[in-house]
Amino acid sequence: MQFQLLLEDIVATLRPQLGLAGQVANYIPALARVPAAQLGIALRTCDGEEAHAGDGTTQFSIQSISKLFTLALGMRELGEALWERIGREPSGNPFNSLVQLESEHGIPRNPFINAGAIAVTDRLVSRFDARAEMLAFLSSLCQEPVVVDQEVAASEAATGFRNIALANFMKSFGRLDNEVTAVLGAYFHHCAIRMSCLQLARATGFLSRDGAHPFTGAQVLTERQARRVNALMLTCGTYDAAGEFAFRIGLPCKSGVGGGIVAVVPDRLTLCVWSPALEHSGNSLLGMKALELFTAKTGLSIF
Ligand code: GLN
């Protein structure tokens, strides 16, 4: 398949729509300043072929895409014990919602809503320097140094009232082992990591290769664990729009409010799209359209 031509075609098709609809995330001031009219796409196949188009090598704030890597580290470090304090069901609620936490005794529905990622981060903070470990993990996966945007991290910390509430709520139920400030410090830094579509297409490669590292082939996760991450991406990876994603795109995806979305075609390739303007659930509007075009044109889907 001519992936390079295909990605260029998708960008050319969508470019006239840039800046017309959707809104850049505005609840984090440093993200509200990002120009909306950008669109990037990149992929890497299991054989190592790469392609990118538009702004595919521009770095952006990965935001909730980091939750994928937090989960992978949590699975690697804790195995089955990870699931003691976290569920595996879609929440059907916005990613930063507090409502279910009360009735469900401080146990988040899944690792991809904010409360879930904060709970997994707590377990990581108990084991090692979670900020440094995450950067080392991502740098190894994409074979390039990965860094945190300190301005975004500070902006999140200054305005993260809901996340502070979520963490305190879980702490009140005895579900966090560490101090709220330590856990949130790591969580905000993970969200504020900057990467490009191409770097994310590389870094997620282990999810299309049954857990094997995209460059070295070493097992990052077991085959079973990698499949489970994909299952959770399909059911919970795009907030309360996961049903719409399965319906329109048909691939396991994980999105972030920076406008990035990663998608996995098991045994074939990993793909990342980025465009900062979001729809109402917090998913990239043109990113969703780009993924829909990609699956329509290639026929690639898990269904
Ligand atoms: N840093 C963001 C937050 O905690 C991440 C949310 C997201 O990308 N959905 O609110």
mmCIF file of C-alpha atoms and ligand atoms in Angstrom:
data_model
loop_
_atom_site.group_PDB
_atom_site.id
_atom_site.type_symbol
_atom_site.label_atom_id
_atom_site.label_comp_id
_atom_site.label_asym_id
_atom_site.label_seq_id
_atom_site.Cartn_x
_atom_site.Cartn_y
_atom_site.Cartn_z
ATOM 1 C CA MET A 1 0.000 0.000 0.000
ATOM 2 C CA GLN A 2 1.207 3.532 -0.849
ATOM 3 C CA PHE A 3 0.937 4.927 2.663
ATOM 4 C CA GLN A 4 2.825 8.151 1.981
ATOM 5 C CA LEU A 5 0.491 9.127 -0.887
ATOM 6 C CA LEU A 6 -2.533 8.087 1.149
ATOM 7 C CA LEU A 7 -1.590 10.283 4.140
ATOM 8 C CA GLU A 8 -0.883 13.251 1.845
ATOM 9 C CA ASP A 9 -4.263 12.734 0.218
ATOM 10 C CA ILE A 10 -6.037 12.703 3.601
ATOM 11 C CA VAL A 11 -4.349 15.950 4.660
ATOM 12 C CA ALA A 12 -5.166 17.611 1.300
ATOM 13 C CA THR A 13 -8.814 16.520 1.598
ATOM 14 C CA LEU A 14 -9.216 17.919 5.113
ATOM 15 C CA ARG A 15 -7.058 21.044 4.854
ATOM 16 C CA PRO A 16 -9.943 23.254 3.565
ATOM 17 C CA GLN A 17 -11.816 22.482 6.799
ATOM 18 C CA LEU A 18 -8.979 23.681 9.067
ATOM 19 C CA GLY A 19 -10.127 26.358 11.511
ATOM 20 C CA LEU A 20 -13.797 26.084 10.507
ATOM 21 C CA ALA A 21 -15.196 24.063 13.411
ATOM 22 C CA GLY A 22 -14.332 22.814 16.874
ATOM 23 C CA GLN A 23 -12.519 24.552 19.705
ATOM 24 C CA VAL A 24 -9.020 24.302 21.128
ATOM 25 C CA ALA A 25 -9.045 23.104 24.773
ATOM 26 C CA ASN A 26 -9.449 26.281 26.781
ATOM 27 C CA TYR A 27 -9.528 25.059 30.376
ATOM 28 C CA ILE A 28 -5.741 24.767 30.404
ATOM 29 C CA PRO A 29 -4.469 28.301 29.551
ATOM 30 C CA ALA A 30 -1.230 27.111 27.902
ATOM 31 C CA LEU A 31 -3.243 24.893 25.525
ATOM 32 C CA ALA A 32 -5.734 27.650 24.674
ATOM 33 C CA ARG A 33 -2.886 29.520 22.940
ATOM 34 C CA VAL A 34 -2.127 26.737 20.420
ATOM 35 C CA PRO A 35 -3.099 27.784 16.840
ATOM 36 C CA ALA A 36 -6.068 25.650 15.746
ATOM 37 C CA ALA A 37 -5.280 25.464 12.026
ATOM 38 C CA GLN A 38 -2.802 22.572 12.171
ATOM 39 C CA LEU A 39 -3.198 18.995 10.975
ATOM 40 C CA GLY A 40 -0.665 16.187 11.101
ATOM 41 C CA ILE A 41 -0.706 12.460 10.476
ATOM 42 C CA ALA A 42 1.924 9.714 10.682
ATOM 43 C CA LEU A 43 2.134 5.948 10.777
ATOM 44 C CA ARG A 44 4.651 3.177 11.304
ATOM 45 C CA THR A 45 4.055 -0.377 10.138
ATOM 46 C CA CYS A 46 5.111 -3.528 11.973
ATOM 47 C CA ASP A 47 7.835 -3.908 9.313
ATOM 48 C CA GLY A 48 9.249 -0.473 10.151
ATOM 49 C CA GLU A 49 7.897 1.459 7.155
ATOM 50 C CA GLU A 50 7.069 5.038 8.106
ATOM 51 C CA ALA A 51 5.035 7.812 6.488
ATOM 52 C CA HIS A 52 3.912 11.267 7.602
ATOM 53 C CA ALA A 53 2.089 14.244 6.121
ATOM 54 C CA GLY A 54 1.025 17.797 7.015
ATOM 55 C CA ASP A 55 2.224 18.717 10.509
ATOM 56 C CA GLY A 56 3.134 15.103 11.280
ATOM 57 C CA THR A 57 6.518 16.006 12.769
ATOM 58 C CA THR A 58 5.344 19.027 14.822
ATOM 59 C CA GLN A 59 5.354 18.346 18.545
ATOM 60 C CA PHE A 60 2.194 18.911 20.583
ATOM 61 C CA SER A 61 0.973 18.281 24.135
ATOM 62 C CA ILE A 62 0.114 14.573 24.340
ATOM 63 C CA GLN A 63 -2.270 15.101 27.303
ATOM 64 C CA SER A 64 -4.429 12.017 27.889
ATOM 65 C CA ILE A 65 -2.518 9.936 25.347
ATOM 66 C CA SER A 66 -0.032 9.692 28.235
ATOM 67 C CA LYS A 67 -2.628 7.548 30.059
ATOM 68 C CA LEU A 68 -1.820 4.765 27.613
ATOM 69 C CA PHE A 69 1.800 4.720 28.689
ATOM 70 C CA THR A 70 0.909 5.153 32.364
ATOM 71 C CA LEU A 71 -1.252 2.048 32.027
ATOM 72 C CA ALA A 72 1.497 0.131 30.210
ATOM 73 C CA LEU A 73 3.998 0.982 32.967
ATOM 74 C CA GLY A 74 1.405 0.025 35.603
ATOM 75 C CA MET A 75 0.760 -3.338 33.940
ATOM 76 C CA ARG A 76 4.467 -4.006 33.556
ATOM 77 C CA GLU A 77 5.236 -3.141 37.173
ATOM 78 C CA LEU A 78 2.200 -4.498 39.009
ATOM 79 C CA GLY A 79 0.689 -7.200 36.814
ATOM 80 C CA GLU A 80 -2.751 -8.281 38.013
ATOM 81 C CA ALA A 81 -2.421 -6.300 41.262
ATOM 82 C CA LEU A 82 -2.997 -3.153 39.218
ATOM 83 C CA TRP A 83 -6.719 -4.001 39.011
ATOM 84 C CA GLU A 84 -7.243 -3.896 42.773
ATOM 85 C CA ARG A 85 -8.069 -0.197 42.642
ATOM 86 C CA ILE A 86 -9.299 0.340 39.119
ATOM 87 C CA GLY A 87 -12.087 -0.923 36.871
ATOM 88 C CA ARG A 88 -12.322 -1.818 33.210
ATOM 89 C CA GLU A 89 -15.698 -0.476 32.164
ATOM 90 C CA PRO A 90 -16.487 2.568 30.037
ATOM 91 C CA SER A 91 -17.665 5.436 32.213
ATOM 92 C CA GLY A 92 -20.130 7.014 29.789
ATOM 93 C CA ASN A 93 -19.242 10.279 31.526
ATOM 94 C CA PRO A 94 -16.816 13.104 30.698
ATOM 95 C CA PHE A 95 -13.146 12.278 31.361
ATOM 96 C CA ASN A 96 -12.926 14.586 34.370
ATOM 97 C CA SER A 97 -16.267 13.685 35.965
ATOM 98 C CA LEU A 98 -16.576 13.181 39.732
ATOM 99 C CA VAL A 99 -20.034 11.641 39.919
ATOM 100 C CA GLN A 100 -19.262 7.903 39.762
ATOM 101 C CA LEU A 101 -16.390 8.094 42.241
ATOM 102 C CA GLU A 102 -18.718 8.704 45.177
ATOM 103 C CA SER A 103 -21.111 5.794 44.580
ATOM 104 C CA GLU A 104 -18.238 3.499 43.529
ATOM 105 C CA HIS A 105 -16.170 4.173 46.678
ATOM 106 C CA GLY A 106 -13.232 5.929 45.069
ATOM 107 C CA ILE A 107 -12.518 3.177 42.520
ATOM 108 C CA PRO A 108 -12.327 4.758 39.042
ATOM 109 C CA ARG A 109 -14.196 3.033 36.234
ATOM 110 C CA ASN A 110 -11.140 2.620 33.989
ATOM 111 C CA PRO A 111 -7.490 3.727 33.594
ATOM 112 C CA PHE A 112 -8.251 6.202 30.780
ATOM 113 C CA ILE A 113 -10.416 8.704 32.655
ATOM 114 C CA ASN A 114 -8.530 11.239 34.753
ATOM 115 C CA ALA A 115 -9.343 9.551 38.075
ATOM 116 C CA GLY A 116 -8.117 6.216 36.688
ATOM 117 C CA ALA A 117 -4.817 7.589 35.439
ATOM 118 C CA ILE A 118 -4.288 9.387 38.755
ATOM 119 C CA ALA A 119 -4.881 6.071 40.582
ATOM 120 C CA VAL A 120 -2.348 4.240 38.373
ATOM 121 C CA THR A 121 0.141 7.110 38.738
ATOM 122 C CA ASP A 122 -0.114 6.729 42.529
ATOM 123 C CA ARG A 123 1.018 3.114 42.240
ATOM 124 C CA LEU A 124 3.918 4.160 40.024
ATOM 125 C CA VAL A 125 4.951 6.934 42.425
ATOM 126 C CA SER A 126 5.238 4.265 45.165
ATOM 127 C CA ARG A 127 7.805 2.382 43.055
ATOM 128 C CA PHE A 128 10.077 4.900 41.378
ATOM 129 C CA ASP A 129 10.540 8.459 40.137
ATOM 130 C CA ALA A 130 7.456 8.311 37.916
ATOM 131 C CA ARG A 131 8.334 11.450 35.933
ATOM 132 C CA ALA A 132 11.810 10.236 34.990
ATOM 133 C CA GLU A 133 10.645 6.669 34.366
ATOM 134 C CA MET A 134 7.936 7.821 31.948
ATOM 135 C CA LEU A 135 10.382 9.958 29.964
ATOM 136 C CA ALA A 136 12.861 7.070 29.795
ATOM 137 C CA PHE A 137 10.096 4.681 28.695
ATOM 138 C CA LEU A 138 8.863 6.970 25.910
ATOM 139 C CA SER A 139 12.372 7.886 24.774
ATOM 140 C CA SER A 140 13.193 4.198 24.456
ATOM 141 C CA LEU A 141 9.970 3.437 22.574
ATOM 142 C CA CYS A 142 10.461 6.166 19.954
ATOM 143 C CA GLN A 143 14.281 6.122 20.033
ATOM 144 C CA GLU A 144 14.520 9.892 20.550
ATOM 145 C CA PRO A 145 14.731 11.989 23.731
ATOM 146 C CA VAL A 146 11.239 12.999 24.890
ATOM 147 C CA VAL A 147 10.678 16.058 27.077
ATOM 148 C CA VAL A 148 8.016 17.772 29.184
ATOM 149 C CA ASP A 149 6.673 21.207 28.293
ATOM 150 C CA GLN A 150 7.180 22.886 31.672
ATOM 151 C CA GLU A 151 4.873 25.785 30.807
ATOM 152 C CA VAL A 152 1.980 23.389 30.141
ATOM 153 C CA ALA A 153 2.758 21.391 33.307
ATOM 154 C CA ALA A 154 2.693 24.600 35.397
ATOM 155 C CA SER A 155 -0.492 25.771 33.685
ATOM 156 C CA GLU A 156 -2.196 22.452 34.478
ATOM 157 C CA ALA A 157 -1.076 22.545 38.078
ATOM 158 C CA ALA A 158 -2.369 26.112 38.477
ATOM 159 C CA THR A 159 -5.819 25.364 37.010
ATOM 160 C CA GLY A 160 -6.296 21.639 37.681
ATOM 161 C CA PHE A 161 -9.101 22.119 40.192
ATOM 162 C CA ARG A 162 -11.070 19.090 39.071
ATOM 163 C CA ASN A 163 -8.029 16.827 39.130
ATOM 164 C CA ILE A 164 -7.184 18.111 42.620
ATOM 165 C CA ALA A 165 -10.770 17.317 43.656
ATOM 166 C CA LEU A 166 -10.608 13.829 42.098
ATOM 167 C CA ALA A 167 -7.328 13.009 43.833
ATOM 168 C CA ASN A 168 -8.512 14.272 47.224
ATOM 169 C CA PHE A 169 -11.730 12.320 46.834
ATOM 170 C CA MET A 170 -9.824 9.076 46.171
ATOM 171 C CA LYS A 171 -7.483 9.867 49.059
ATOM 172 C CA SER A 172 -10.517 10.228 51.363
ATOM 173 C CA PHE A 173 -11.549 6.678 50.448
ATOM 174 C CA GLY A 174 -8.034 5.438 51.243
ATOM 175 C CA ARG A 175 -7.340 4.672 47.575
ATOM 176 C CA LEU A 176 -4.123 6.687 47.192
ATOM 177 C CA ASP A 177 -0.955 5.660 49.033
ATOM 178 C CA ASN A 178 1.010 8.845 48.349
ATOM 179 C CA GLU A 179 0.458 12.536 49.012
ATOM 180 C CA VAL A 180 -1.995 14.122 46.582
ATOM 181 C CA THR A 181 0.560 16.760 45.529
ATOM 182 C CA ALA A 182 3.188 14.131 44.671
ATOM 183 C CA VAL A 183 0.752 12.063 42.604
ATOM 184 C CA LEU A 184 -0.680 15.059 40.758
ATOM 185 C CA GLY A 185 2.806 16.477 40.143
ATOM 186 C CA ALA A 186 3.677 13.321 38.199
ATOM 187 C CA TYR A 187 0.256 13.192 36.505
ATOM 188 C CA PHE A 188 0.492 16.805 35.265
ATOM 189 C CA HIS A 189 4.027 16.250 33.992
ATOM 190 C CA HIS A 190 2.950 13.143 32.084
ATOM 191 C CA CYS A 191 0.071 15.060 30.435
ATOM 192 C CA ALA A 192 2.459 17.888 29.491
ATOM 193 C CA ILE A 193 4.902 15.695 27.535
ATOM 194 C CA ARG A 194 5.465 16.944 23.985
ATOM 195 C CA MET A 195 5.673 14.531 21.064
ATOM 196 C CA SER A 196 4.907 14.532 17.339
ATOM 197 C CA CYS A 197 2.550 12.235 15.418
ATOM 198 C CA LEU A 198 5.568 10.385 14.058
ATOM 199 C CA GLN A 199 7.071 9.885 17.525
ATOM 200 C CA LEU A 200 3.715 8.622 18.846
ATOM 201 C CA ALA A 201 3.217 6.286 15.877
ATOM 202 C CA ARG A 202 6.622 4.806 16.757
ATOM 203 C CA ALA A 203 6.082 4.731 20.514
ATOM 204 C CA THR A 204 2.744 2.902 20.296
ATOM 205 C CA GLY A 205 4.271 0.265 17.991
ATOM 206 C CA PHE A 206 4.344 -2.352 20.762
ATOM 207 C CA LEU A 207 0.524 -2.369 20.692
ATOM 208 C CA SER A 208 0.409 -3.582 17.086
ATOM 209 C CA ARG A 209 3.217 -6.100 17.690
ATOM 210 C CA ASP A 210 1.776 -8.182 20.531
ATOM 211 C CA GLY A 211 3.742 -6.222 23.121
ATOM 212 C CA ALA A 212 7.124 -6.292 21.353
ATOM 213 C CA HIS A 213 9.266 -3.118 21.367
ATOM 214 C CA PRO A 214 8.955 -1.392 17.969
ATOM 215 C CA PHE A 215 12.730 -1.177 17.475
ATOM 216 C CA THR A 216 14.434 -3.801 19.654
ATOM 217 C CA GLY A 217 11.744 -6.503 19.602
ATOM 218 C CA ALA A 218 12.079 -7.030 23.385
ATOM 219 C CA GLN A 219 8.752 -7.635 25.168
ATOM 220 C CA VAL A 220 7.489 -4.331 26.617
ATOM 221 C CA LEU A 221 4.299 -6.074 27.735
ATOM 222 C CA THR A 222 3.202 -9.677 27.355
ATOM 223 C CA GLU A 223 1.039 -10.468 24.337
ATOM 224 C CA ARG A 224 -1.988 -10.783 26.599
ATOM 225 C CA GLN A 225 -1.334 -7.459 28.298
ATOM 226 C CA ALA A 226 -0.941 -5.686 24.934
ATOM 227 C CA ARG A 227 -4.268 -7.111 23.768
ATOM 228 C CA ARG A 228 -5.903 -5.894 26.932
ATOM 229 C CA VAL A 229 -4.587 -2.370 26.412
ATOM 230 C CA ASN A 230 -6.115 -2.440 22.915
ATOM 231 C CA ALA A 231 -9.424 -3.694 24.333
ATOM 232 C CA LEU A 232 -9.493 -0.843 26.839
ATOM 233 C CA MET A 233 -8.630 1.670 24.115
ATOM 234 C CA LEU A 234 -11.599 0.494 22.075
ATOM 235 C CA THR A 235 -14.073 0.625 24.949
ATOM 236 C CA CYS A 236 -12.728 3.553 27.002
ATOM 237 C CA GLY A 237 -9.959 5.334 25.041
ATOM 238 C CA THR A 238 -11.906 8.279 23.688
ATOM 239 C CA TYR A 239 -13.923 9.346 26.731
ATOM 240 C CA ASP A 240 -17.686 9.189 26.323
ATOM 241 C CA ALA A 241 -17.343 9.036 22.511
ATOM 242 C CA ALA A 242 -15.902 5.488 22.464
ATOM 243 C CA GLY A 243 -19.106 4.113 20.933
ATOM 244 C CA GLU A 244 -18.967 6.703 18.163
ATOM 245 C CA PHE A 245 -15.300 5.861 17.501
ATOM 246 C CA ALA A 246 -16.033 2.131 17.244
ATOM 247 C CA PHE A 247 -18.948 2.905 14.937
ATOM 248 C CA ARG A 248 -17.168 5.353 12.638
ATOM 249 C CA ILE A 249 -13.531 4.200 12.801
ATOM 250 C CA GLY A 250 -13.449 0.656 14.154
ATOM 251 C CA LEU A 251 -9.958 0.755 15.690
ATOM 252 C CA PRO A 252 -8.660 0.940 19.278
ATOM 253 C CA CYS A 253 -7.857 4.647 19.808
ATOM 254 C CA LYS A 254 -6.616 6.930 22.583
ATOM 255 C CA SER A 255 -7.107 10.677 22.418
ATOM 256 C CA GLY A 256 -5.912 13.727 24.332
ATOM 257 C CA VAL A 257 -7.226 17.276 24.669
ATOM 258 C CA GLY A 258 -4.065 18.531 22.935
ATOM 259 C CA GLY A 259 -5.798 17.259 19.771
ATOM 260 C CA GLY A 260 -3.818 14.047 19.247
ATOM 261 C CA ILE A 261 -5.351 10.609 18.670
ATOM 262 C CA VAL A 262 -3.383 7.358 18.366
ATOM 263 C CA ALA A 263 -4.917 4.297 16.711
ATOM 264 C CA VAL A 264 -3.814 0.667 16.491
ATOM 265 C CA VAL A 265 -4.298 -1.754 13.612
ATOM 266 C CA PRO A 266 -3.196 -5.009 15.300
ATOM 267 C CA ASP A 267 -0.429 -6.869 13.440
ATOM 268 C CA ARG A 268 -0.224 -4.093 10.817
ATOM 269 C CA LEU A 269 0.581 -0.583 12.006
ATOM 270 C CA THR A 270 0.097 2.252 14.470
ATOM 271 C CA LEU A 271 -1.176 5.624 13.395
ATOM 272 C CA CYS A 272 -1.348 9.078 14.998
ATOM 273 C CA VAL A 273 -3.334 12.121 13.910
ATOM 274 C CA TRP A 274 -3.260 15.602 15.393
ATOM 275 C CA SER A 275 -5.368 18.711 14.984
ATOM 276 C CA PRO A 276 -5.973 20.939 18.034
ATOM 277 C CA ALA A 277 -9.667 21.895 17.562
ATOM 278 C CA LEU A 278 -11.879 19.517 19.563
ATOM 279 C CA GLU A 279 -15.501 18.360 19.420
ATOM 280 C CA HIS A 280 -17.714 18.448 22.531
ATOM 281 C CA SER A 281 -16.314 15.239 24.095
ATOM 282 C CA GLY A 282 -12.741 16.534 23.908
ATOM 283 C CA ASN A 283 -11.622 14.540 20.851
ATOM 284 C CA SER A 284 -9.952 16.170 17.847
ATOM 285 C CA LEU A 285 -12.622 16.969 15.279
ATOM 286 C CA LEU A 286 -10.438 16.721 12.175
ATOM 287 C CA GLY A 287 -8.432 13.921 13.785
ATOM 288 C CA MET A 288 -11.589 11.822 13.893
ATOM 289 C CA LYS A 289 -12.330 12.672 10.268
ATOM 290 C CA ALA A 290 -8.769 11.774 9.255
ATOM 291 C CA LEU A 291 -9.035 8.382 10.969
ATOM 292 C CA GLU A 292 -12.391 7.774 9.348
ATOM 293 C CA LEU A 293 -10.925 8.549 5.926
ATOM 294 C CA PHE A 294 -7.946 6.296 6.630
ATOM 295 C CA THR A 295 -10.057 3.275 7.550
ATOM 296 C CA ALA A 296 -12.503 3.904 4.686
ATOM 297 C CA LYS A 297 -9.716 4.157 2.103
ATOM 298 C CA THR A 298 -7.647 1.214 3.386
ATOM 299 C CA GLY A 299 -10.421 -1.070 4.595
ATOM 300 C CA LEU A 300 -8.338 -1.595 7.761
ATOM 301 C CA SER A 301 -10.512 -2.222 10.817
ATOM 302 C CA ILE A 302 -10.667 -4.744 13.620
ATOM 303 C CA PHE A 303 -14.190 -5.672 12.587
HETATM 304 N N1 GLN B 1 -4.324 17.109 31.432
HETATM 305 C C1 GLN B 1 -5.706 16.942 31.086
HETATM 306 C C2 GLN B 1 -6.558 16.913 32.335
HETATM 307 O O1 GLN B 1 -6.118 16.362 33.280
HETATM 308 C C3 GLN B 1 -5.873 15.674 30.309
HETATM 309 C C4 GLN B 1 -7.283 15.475 29.859
HETATM 310 C C5 GLN B 1 -7.420 14.880 28.505
HETATM 311 O O2 GLN B 1 -6.564 14.932 27.621
HETATM 312 N N2 GLN B 1 -8.577 14.346 28.299
HETATM 313 O O3 GLN B 1 -7.640 17.432 32.398
#
